[in-house]
Amino acid sequence: PDETAKANACQRRCCPAPSLKNPEVLGFMWDRIGATVLFITILTVLPGLTVLARREGGCYKYDCPFANDDDDDLCDWMGGDRERGRWYCKDPGDVRHPQDKLCAKDPQCKVYGLSPSSTIPFVATVSGLCCAVLMPLVGAFVDH
């Protein structure tokens, strides 16, 4: 058999013929593919957006480079109560200090007037409002 016949046979086995002929089932399948791509994008982009927002707001992640993983007491040998892996806000002079506050609690760490941790809910709110406003307009345009 030729390659086209093999491809058609594989397509019929993987995706039965009634689903290919029914536009509602085919539309549902395309909708699920799009939702999966959107979900994967959200899982990869949003954590990166949060990290970039924290860095833009003047925060840094304390990693304690001079102590072993189990020596948390040696981490802050200069005093202070920083913890490994947490985000802290730098002083305006761009100097890290043992008394730096947590990034979420310091009013100096802002990105466009927002806390870095609230950038994702803000983006979700704006996109939801844009969809609510534009959906009737685009629907009317498509129907016309």
GROMACS .gro file of N, CA and C in nm:
model
  432
    1PRO      N    1   0.084  -0.119   0.000
    1PRO     CA    2   0.000   0.000   0.000
    1PRO      C    3   0.088   0.125   0.000
    2ASP      N    4   0.033   0.229  -0.060
    2ASP     CA    5   0.109   0.353  -0.067
    2ASP      C    6   0.101   0.429   0.066
    3GLU      N    7   0.181   0.535   0.078
    3GLU     CA    8   0.193   0.609   0.204
    3GLU      C    9   0.063   0.680   0.241
    4THR      N   10  -0.011   0.728   0.142
    4THR     CA   11  -0.136   0.798   0.170
    4THR      C   12  -0.238   0.704   0.232
    5ALA      N   13  -0.246   0.584   0.182
    5ALA     CA   14  -0.340   0.485   0.237
    5ALA      C   15  -0.302   0.450   0.380
    6LYS      N   16  -0.173   0.438   0.407
    6LYS     CA   17  -0.128   0.409   0.543
    6LYS      C   18  -0.164   0.523   0.639
    7ALA      N   19  -0.143   0.646   0.595
    7ALA     CA   20  -0.174   0.761   0.679
    7ALA      C   21  -0.324   0.770   0.705
    8ASN      N   22  -0.405   0.746   0.604
    8ASN     CA   23  -0.551   0.750   0.623
    8ASN      C   24  -0.597   0.639   0.717
    9ALA      N   25  -0.539   0.520   0.707
    9ALA     CA   26  -0.576   0.410   0.795
    9ALA      C   27  -0.539   0.443   0.939
   10CYS      N   28  -0.422   0.504   0.957
   10CYS     CA   29  -0.379   0.541   1.093
   10CYS      C   30  -0.472   0.648   1.150
   11GLN      N   31  -0.512   0.742   1.066
   11GLN     CA   32  -0.600   0.849   1.113
   11GLN      C   33  -0.737   0.792   1.151
   12ARG      N   34  -0.786   0.696   1.077
   12ARG     CA   35  -0.915   0.635   1.109
   12ARG      C   36  -0.908   0.554   1.238
   13ARG      N   37  -0.795   0.491   1.263
   13ARG     CA   38  -0.781   0.414   1.388
   13ARG      C   39  -0.768   0.506   1.508
   14CYS      N   40  -0.688   0.611   1.495
   14CYS     CA   41  -0.663   0.702   1.607
   14CYS      C   42  -0.782   0.793   1.632
   15CYS      N   43  -0.847   0.837   1.527
   15CYS     CA   44  -0.959   0.930   1.537
   15CYS      C   45  -1.072   0.873   1.454
   16PRO      N   46  -1.172   0.810   1.514
   16PRO     CA   47  -1.277   0.742   1.437
   16PRO      C   48  -1.349   0.838   1.341
   17ALA      N   49  -1.400   0.782   1.234
   17ALA     CA   50  -1.462   0.860   1.128
   17ALA      C   51  -1.580   0.945   1.176
   18PRO      N   52  -1.666   0.897   1.267
   18PRO     CA   53  -1.777   0.984   1.309
   18PRO      C   54  -1.730   1.115   1.371
   19SER      N   55  -1.619   1.113   1.441
   19SER     CA   56  -1.571   1.237   1.502
   19SER      C   57  -1.515   1.333   1.398
   20LEU      N   58  -1.462   1.279   1.289
   20LEU     CA   59  -1.412   1.365   1.182
   20LEU      C   60  -1.525   1.430   1.104
   21LYS      N   61  -1.640   1.365   1.100
   21LYS     CA   62  -1.753   1.418   1.025
   21LYS      C   63  -1.842   1.508   1.109
   22ASN      N   64  -1.839   1.494   1.240
   22ASN     CA   65  -1.924   1.575   1.328
   22ASN      C   66  -1.848   1.702   1.365
   23PRO      N   67  -1.895   1.819   1.323
   23PRO     CA   68  -1.821   1.942   1.352
   23PRO      C   69  -1.817   1.977   1.501
   24GLU      N   70  -1.917   1.936   1.578
   24GLU     CA   71  -1.917   1.966   1.721
   24GLU      C   72  -1.810   1.887   1.795
   25VAL      N   73  -1.796   1.760   1.759
   25VAL     CA   74  -1.693   1.677   1.822
   25VAL      C   75  -1.555   1.727   1.781
   26LEU      N   76  -1.539   1.758   1.655
   26LEU     CA   77  -1.411   1.809   1.607
   26LEU      C   78  -1.377   1.942   1.673
   27GLY      N   79  -1.477   2.029   1.690
   27GLY     CA   80  -1.455   2.156   1.760
   27GLY      C   81  -1.415   2.135   1.905
   28PHE      N   82  -1.479   2.037   1.972
   28PHE     CA   83  -1.443   2.007   2.110
   28PHE      C   84  -1.299   1.957   2.119
   29MET      N   85  -1.258   1.874   2.022
   29MET     CA   86  -1.121   1.824   2.023
   29MET      C   87  -1.021   1.938   2.006
   30TRP      N   88  -1.048   2.033   1.915
   30TRP     CA   89  -0.960   2.147   1.897
   30TRP      C   90  -0.959   2.236   2.020
   31ASP      N   91  -1.075   2.248   2.085
   31ASP     CA   92  -1.083   2.329   2.207
   31ASP      C   93  -0.996   2.270   2.317
   32ARG      N   94  -0.998   2.139   2.334
   32ARG     CA   95  -0.916   2.074   2.437
   32ARG      C   96  -0.767   2.088   2.405
   33ILE      N   97  -0.732   2.082   2.278
   33ILE     CA   98  -0.590   2.100   2.242
   33ILE      C   99  -0.546   2.242   2.278
   34GLY      N  100  -0.629   2.340   2.247
   34GLY     CA  101  -0.597   2.479   2.281
   34GLY      C  102  -0.588   2.501   2.431
   35ALA      N  103  -0.680   2.439   2.507
   35ALA     CA  104  -0.676   2.454   2.652
   35ALA      C  105  -0.551   2.390   2.711
   36THR      N  106  -0.508   2.280   2.655
   36THR     CA  107  -0.386   2.214   2.703
   36THR      C  108  -0.264   2.302   2.677
   37VAL      N  109  -0.256   2.360   2.559
   37VAL     CA  110  -0.144   2.450   2.528
   37VAL      C  111  -0.145   2.571   2.621
   38LEU      N  112  -0.263   2.627   2.647
   38LEU     CA  113  -0.274   2.742   2.738
   38LEU      C  114  -0.230   2.703   2.880
   39PHE      N  115  -0.271   2.587   2.927
   39PHE     CA  116  -0.235   2.542   3.062
   39PHE      C  117  -0.084   2.524   3.075
   40ILE      N  118  -0.021   2.464   2.975
   40ILE     CA  119   0.124   2.445   2.979
   40ILE      C  120   0.196   2.580   2.975
   41THR      N  121   0.143   2.673   2.897
   41THR     CA  122   0.203   2.806   2.892
   41THR      C  123   0.194   2.876   3.027
   42ILE      N  124   0.078   2.864   3.092
   42ILE     CA  125   0.061   2.925   3.224
   42ILE      C  126   0.158   2.864   3.324
   43LEU      N  127   0.176   2.733   3.319
   43LEU     CA  128   0.267   2.667   3.414
   43LEU      C  129   0.412   2.711   3.396
   44THR      N  130   0.450   2.746   3.275
   44THR     CA  131   0.590   2.783   3.253
   44THR      C  132   0.614   2.933   3.259
   45VAL      N  133   0.519   3.015   3.215
   45VAL     CA  134   0.542   3.159   3.206
   45VAL      C  135   0.519   3.230   3.339
   46LEU      N  136   0.416   3.194   3.414
   46LEU     CA  137   0.383   3.269   3.535
   46LEU      C  138   0.490   3.264   3.644
   47PRO      N  139   0.552   3.150   3.671
   47PRO     CA  140   0.662   3.154   3.769
   47PRO      C  141   0.778   3.242   3.723
   48GLY      N  142   0.809   3.240   3.594
   48GLY     CA  143   0.914   3.327   3.543
   48GLY      C  144   0.876   3.474   3.553
   49LEU      N  145   0.749   3.505   3.529
   49LEU     CA  146   0.702   3.643   3.542
   49LEU      C  147   0.713   3.691   3.687
   50THR      N  148   0.685   3.604   3.781
   50THR     CA  149   0.697   3.640   3.922
   50THR      C  150   0.842   3.669   3.959
   51VAL      N  151   0.934   3.587   3.913
   51VAL     CA  152   1.076   3.609   3.942
   51VAL      C  153   1.123   3.741   3.882
   52LEU      N  154   1.084   3.769   3.758
   52LEU     CA  155   1.125   3.895   3.695
   52LEU      C  156   1.065   4.015   3.767
   53ALA      N  157   0.941   4.003   3.812
   53ALA     CA  158   0.878   4.114   3.886
   53ALA      C  159   0.950   4.137   4.019
   54ARG      N  160   0.989   4.032   4.086
   54ARG     CA  161   1.061   4.048   4.213
   54ARG      C  162   1.196   4.115   4.191
   55ARG      N  163   1.267   4.073   4.086
   55ARG     CA  164   1.397   4.136   4.057
   55ARG      C  165   1.380   4.282   4.018
   56GLU      N  166   1.277   4.312   3.940
   56GLU     CA  167   1.253   4.451   3.899
   56GLU      C  168   1.217   4.537   4.020
   57GLY      N  169   1.152   4.478   4.119
   57GLY     CA  170   1.114   4.553   4.238
   57GLY      C  171   1.227   4.572   4.337
   58GLY      N  172   1.343   4.518   4.310
   58GLY     CA  173   1.458   4.535   4.399
   58GLY      C  174   1.476   4.422   4.498
   59CYS      N  175   1.416   4.309   4.473
   59CYS     CA  176   1.428   4.195   4.564
   59CYS      C  177   1.544   4.105   4.520
   60TYR      N  178   1.592   4.027   4.613
   60TYR     CA  179   1.695   3.928   4.584
   60TYR      C  180   1.663   3.801   4.662
   61LYS      N  181   1.705   3.689   4.606
   61LYS     CA  182   1.683   3.560   4.673
   61LYS      C  183   1.807   3.527   4.754
   62TYR      N  184   1.789   3.510   4.884
   62TYR     CA  185   1.902   3.482   4.972
   62TYR      C  186   1.938   3.336   4.960
   63ASP      N  187   2.061   3.308   4.917
   63ASP     CA  188   2.101   3.168   4.895
   63ASP      C  189   2.211   3.119   4.987
   64CYS      N  190   2.270   3.206   5.067
   64CYS     CA  191   2.370   3.165   5.166
   64CYS      C  192   2.481   3.080   5.103
   65PRO      N  193   2.570   3.140   5.025
   65PRO     CA  194   2.667   3.061   4.949
   65PRO      C  195   2.779   3.001   5.032
   66PHE      N  196   2.800   3.048   5.154
   66PHE     CA  197   2.917   3.003   5.230
   66PHE      C  198   2.884   2.900   5.337
   67ALA      N  199   2.764   2.843   5.336
   67ALA     CA  200   2.727   2.741   5.435
   67ALA      C  201   2.666   2.620   5.366
   68ASN      N  202   2.679   2.505   5.429
   68ASN     CA  203   2.619   2.383   5.376
   68ASN      C  204   2.467   2.392   5.386
   69ASP      N  205   2.399   2.299   5.319
   69ASP     CA  206   2.252   2.301   5.317
   69ASP      C  207   2.191   2.282   5.456
   70ASP      N  208   2.259   2.210   5.543
   70ASP     CA  209   2.201   2.184   5.675
   70ASP      C  210   2.252   2.280   5.783
   71ASP      N  211   2.336   2.376   5.748
   71ASP     CA  212   2.391   2.471   5.845
   71ASP      C  213   2.320   2.606   5.836
   72ASP      N  214   2.193   2.610   5.868
   72ASP     CA  215   2.119   2.736   5.860
   72ASP      C  216   2.164   2.835   5.967
   73ASP      N  217   2.221   2.787   6.076
   73ASP     CA  218   2.271   2.879   6.178
   73ASP      C  219   2.392   2.958   6.128
   74LEU      N  220   2.470   2.900   6.040
   74LEU     CA  221   2.586   2.969   5.985
   74LEU      C  222   2.548   3.068   5.875
   75CYS      N  223   2.427   3.055   5.824
   75CYS     CA  224   2.385   3.140   5.713
   75CYS      C  225   2.390   3.287   5.751
   76ASP      N  226   2.335   3.323   5.863
   76ASP     CA  227   2.332   3.464   5.902
   76ASP      C  228   2.431   3.489   6.015
   77TRP      N  229   2.557   3.470   5.986
   77TRP     CA  230   2.660   3.489   6.088
   77TRP      C  231   2.675   3.636   6.123
   78MET      N  232   2.621   3.728   6.037
   78MET     CA  233   2.630   3.871   6.067
   78MET      C  234   2.511   3.918   6.149
   79GLY      N  235   2.421   3.832   6.184
   79GLY     CA  236   2.301   3.873   6.255
   79GLY      C  237   2.185   3.881   6.159
   80GLY      N  238   2.068   3.911   6.210
   80GLY     CA  239   1.950   3.916   6.124
   80GLY      C  240   1.878   3.783   6.124
   81ASP      N  241   1.767   3.780   6.057
   81ASP     CA  242   1.689   3.656   6.058
   81ASP      C  243   1.646   3.618   5.917
   82ARG      N  244   1.739   3.627   5.823
   82ARG     CA  245   1.708   3.585   5.687
   82ARG      C  246   1.709   3.433   5.679
   83GLU      N  247   1.626   3.380   5.590
   83GLU     CA  248   1.621   3.236   5.569
   83GLU      C  249   1.661   3.205   5.426
   84ARG      N  250   1.725   3.092   5.408
   84ARG     CA  251   1.769   3.050   5.276
   84ARG      C  252   1.649   3.028   5.184
   85GLY      N  253   1.659   3.077   5.060
   85GLY     CA  254   1.554   3.056   4.961
   85GLY      C  255   1.440   3.156   4.965
   86ARG      N  256   1.440   3.250   5.058
   86ARG     CA  257   1.334   3.351   5.066
   86ARG      C  258   1.377   3.477   4.990
   87TRP      N  259   1.282   3.558   4.950
   87TRP     CA  260   1.309   3.682   4.876
   87TRP      C  261   1.308   3.800   4.971
   88TYR      N  262   1.415   3.882   4.966
   88TYR     CA  263   1.429   3.999   5.053
   88TYR      C  264   1.448   4.124   4.969
   89CYS      N  265   1.411   4.237   5.027
   89CYS     CA  266   1.421   4.365   4.957
   89CYS      C  267   1.551   4.434   4.994
   90LYS      N  268   1.623   4.483   4.891
   90LYS     CA  269   1.749   4.553   4.914
   90LYS      C  270   1.723   4.696   4.961
   91ASP      N  271   1.821   4.751   5.028
   91ASP     CA  272   1.816   4.894   5.062
   91ASP      C  273   1.821   4.975   4.933
   92PRO      N  274   1.779   5.100   4.939
   92PRO     CA  275   1.786   5.184   4.818
   92PRO      C  276   1.927   5.197   4.761
   93GLY      N  277   2.029   5.179   4.843
   93GLY     CA  278   2.166   5.188   4.795
   93GLY      C  279   2.215   5.062   4.726
   94ASP      N  280   2.128   4.967   4.699
   94ASP     CA  281   2.161   4.843   4.630
   94ASP      C  282   2.262   4.759   4.708
   95VAL      N  283   2.250   4.760   4.841
   95VAL     CA  284   2.339   4.683   4.927
   95VAL      C  285   2.256   4.583   5.006
   96ARG      N  286   2.302   4.459   5.008
   96ARG     CA  287   2.233   4.356   5.087
   96ARG      C  288   2.274   4.370   5.232
   97HIS      N  289   2.177   4.360   5.320
   97HIS     CA  290   2.202   4.378   5.462
   97HIS      C  291   2.128   4.268   5.539
   98PRO      N  292   2.185   4.221   5.650
   98PRO     CA  293   2.118   4.114   5.726
   98PRO      C  294   1.980   4.153   5.779
   99GLN      N  295   1.952   4.282   5.793
   99GLN     CA  296   1.823   4.324   5.846
   99GLN      C  297   1.721   4.354   5.736
  100ASP      N  298   1.747   4.313   5.613
  100ASP     CA  299   1.653   4.337   5.504
  100ASP      C  300   1.520   4.269   5.534
  101LYS      N  301   1.411   4.335   5.490
  101LYS     CA  302   1.277   4.281   5.514
  101LYS      C  303   1.239   4.188   5.400
  102LEU      N  304   1.139   4.103   5.428
  102LEU     CA  305   1.087   4.016   5.323
  102LEU      C  306   1.031   4.101   5.209
  103CYS      N  307   1.046   4.052   5.091
  103CYS     CA  308   1.004   4.128   4.972
  103CYS      C  309   0.854   4.157   4.976
  104ALA      N  310   0.773   4.064   5.022
  104ALA     CA  311   0.628   4.083   5.023
  104ALA      C  312   0.585   4.185   5.129
  105LYS      N  313   0.668   4.207   5.233
  105LYS     CA  314   0.628   4.296   5.342
  105LYS      C  315   0.690   4.435   5.334
  106ASP      N  316   0.786   4.454   5.246
  106ASP     CA  317   0.855   4.583   5.239
  106ASP      C  318   0.784   4.675   5.140
  107PRO      N  319   0.744   4.794   5.182
  107PRO     CA  320   0.674   4.885   5.091
  107PRO      C  321   0.763   4.943   4.981
  108GLN      N  322   0.895   4.929   4.993
  108GLN     CA  323   0.985   4.980   4.889
  108GLN      C  324   0.991   4.889   4.767
  109CYS      N  325   0.962   4.762   4.785
  109CYS     CA  326   0.969   4.666   4.673
  109CYS      C  327   0.837   4.669   4.596
  110LYS      N  328   0.831   4.752   4.497
  110LYS     CA  329   0.709   4.766   4.415
  110LYS      C  330   0.746   4.759   4.268
  111VAL      N  331   0.654   4.708   4.188
  111VAL     CA  332   0.665   4.706   4.044
  111VAL      C  333   0.541   4.772   3.989
  112TYR      N  334   0.556   4.889   3.930
  112TYR     CA  335   0.442   4.967   3.879
  112TYR      C  336   0.337   4.990   3.987
  113GLY      N  337   0.381   5.013   4.109
  113GLY     CA  338   0.291   5.040   4.220
  113GLY      C  339   0.231   4.917   4.285
  114LEU      N  340   0.267   4.799   4.240
  114LEU     CA  341   0.212   4.674   4.294
  114LEU      C  342   0.322   4.593   4.361
  115SER      N  343   0.281   4.511   4.455
  115SER     CA  344   0.374   4.414   4.512
  115SER      C  345   0.408   4.311   4.404
  116PRO      N  346   0.530   4.262   4.399
  116PRO     CA  347   0.566   4.165   4.294
  116PRO      C  348   0.479   4.039   4.296
  117SER      N  349   0.432   4.000   4.414
  117SER     CA  350   0.350   3.879   4.420
  117SER      C  351   0.208   3.902   4.370
  118SER      N  352   0.168   4.029   4.353
  118SER     CA  353   0.032   4.055   4.304
  118SER      C  354   0.029   4.087   4.155
  119THR      N  355   0.140   4.069   4.084
  119THR     CA  356   0.138   4.097   3.941
  119THR      C  357   0.055   3.994   3.865
  120ILE      N  358   0.059   3.868   3.905
  120ILE     CA  359  -0.017   3.765   3.835
  120ILE      C  360  -0.168   3.785   3.854
  121PRO      N  361  -0.218   3.808   3.976
  121PRO     CA  362  -0.361   3.838   3.988
  121PRO      C  363  -0.402   3.964   3.911
  122PHE      N  364  -0.314   4.062   3.905
  122PHE     CA  365  -0.345   4.183   3.830
  122PHE      C  366  -0.357   4.153   3.680
  123VAL      N  367  -0.264   4.075   3.627
  123VAL     CA  368  -0.270   4.037   3.486
  123VAL      C  369  -0.396   3.955   3.459
  124ALA      N  370  -0.432   3.866   3.549
  124ALA     CA  371  -0.555   3.787   3.532
  124ALA      C  372  -0.679   3.875   3.533
  125THR      N  373  -0.681   3.975   3.620
  125THR     CA  374  -0.796   4.065   3.628
  125THR      C  375  -0.808   4.149   3.500
  126VAL      N  376  -0.698   4.204   3.455
  126VAL     CA  377  -0.701   4.286   3.334
  126VAL      C  378  -0.741   4.202   3.212
  127SER      N  379  -0.687   4.083   3.200
  127SER     CA  380  -0.722   3.999   3.085
  127SER      C  381  -0.868   3.955   3.092
  128GLY      N  382  -0.919   3.927   3.212
  128GLY     CA  383  -1.060   3.892   3.225
  128GLY      C  384  -1.152   4.007   3.186
  129LEU      N  385  -1.117   4.129   3.228
  129LEU     CA  386  -1.197   4.245   3.191
  129LEU      C  387  -1.191   4.271   3.040
  130CYS      N  388  -1.073   4.256   2.981
  130CYS     CA  389  -1.062   4.275   2.836
  130CYS      C  390  -1.145   4.173   2.761
  131CYS      N  391  -1.144   4.049   2.806
  131CYS     CA  392  -1.227   3.946   2.741
  131CYS      C  393  -1.375   3.978   2.757
  132ALA      N  394  -1.416   4.024   2.875
  132ALA     CA  395  -1.557   4.055   2.897
  132ALA      C  396  -1.603   4.171   2.810
  133VAL      N  397  -1.516   4.266   2.785
  133VAL     CA  398  -1.554   4.382   2.702
  133VAL      C  399  -1.547   4.347   2.553
  134LEU      N  400  -1.444   4.274   2.513
  134LEU     CA  401  -1.424   4.249   2.371
  134LEU      C  402  -1.505   4.132   2.316
  135MET      N  403  -1.547   4.039   2.400
  135MET     CA  404  -1.618   3.921   2.349
  135MET      C  405  -1.748   3.958   2.278
  136PRO      N  406  -1.835   4.044   2.333
  136PRO     CA  407  -1.956   4.081   2.258
  136PRO      C  408  -1.925   4.156   2.128
  137LEU      N  409  -1.822   4.240   2.131
  137LEU     CA  410  -1.787   4.314   2.010
  137LEU      C  411  -1.736   4.222   1.899
  138VAL      N  412  -1.647   4.133   1.934
  138VAL     CA  413  -1.594   4.039   1.835
  138VAL      C  414  -1.704   3.944   1.788
  139GLY      N  415  -1.791   3.900   1.879
  139GLY     CA  416  -1.902   3.813   1.840
  139GLY      C  417  -1.996   3.881   1.744
  140ALA      N  418  -2.026   4.009   1.769
  140ALA     CA  419  -2.112   4.084   1.678
  140ALA      C  420  -2.046   4.101   1.541
  141PHE      N  421  -1.916   4.125   1.541
  141PHE     CA  422  -1.844   4.140   1.416
  141PHE      C  423  -1.844   4.010   1.337
  142VAL      N  424  -1.823   3.898   1.404
  142VAL     CA  425  -1.821   3.769   1.336
  142VAL      C  426  -1.959   3.733   1.284
  143ASP      N  427  -2.063   3.762   1.362
  143ASP     CA  428  -2.199   3.730   1.318
  143ASP      C  429  -2.245   3.818   1.204
  144HIS      N  430  -2.194   3.938   1.196
  144HIS     CA  431  -2.238   4.030   1.091
  144HIS      C  432  -2.176   3.986   0.962
   0.00000   0.00000   0.00000
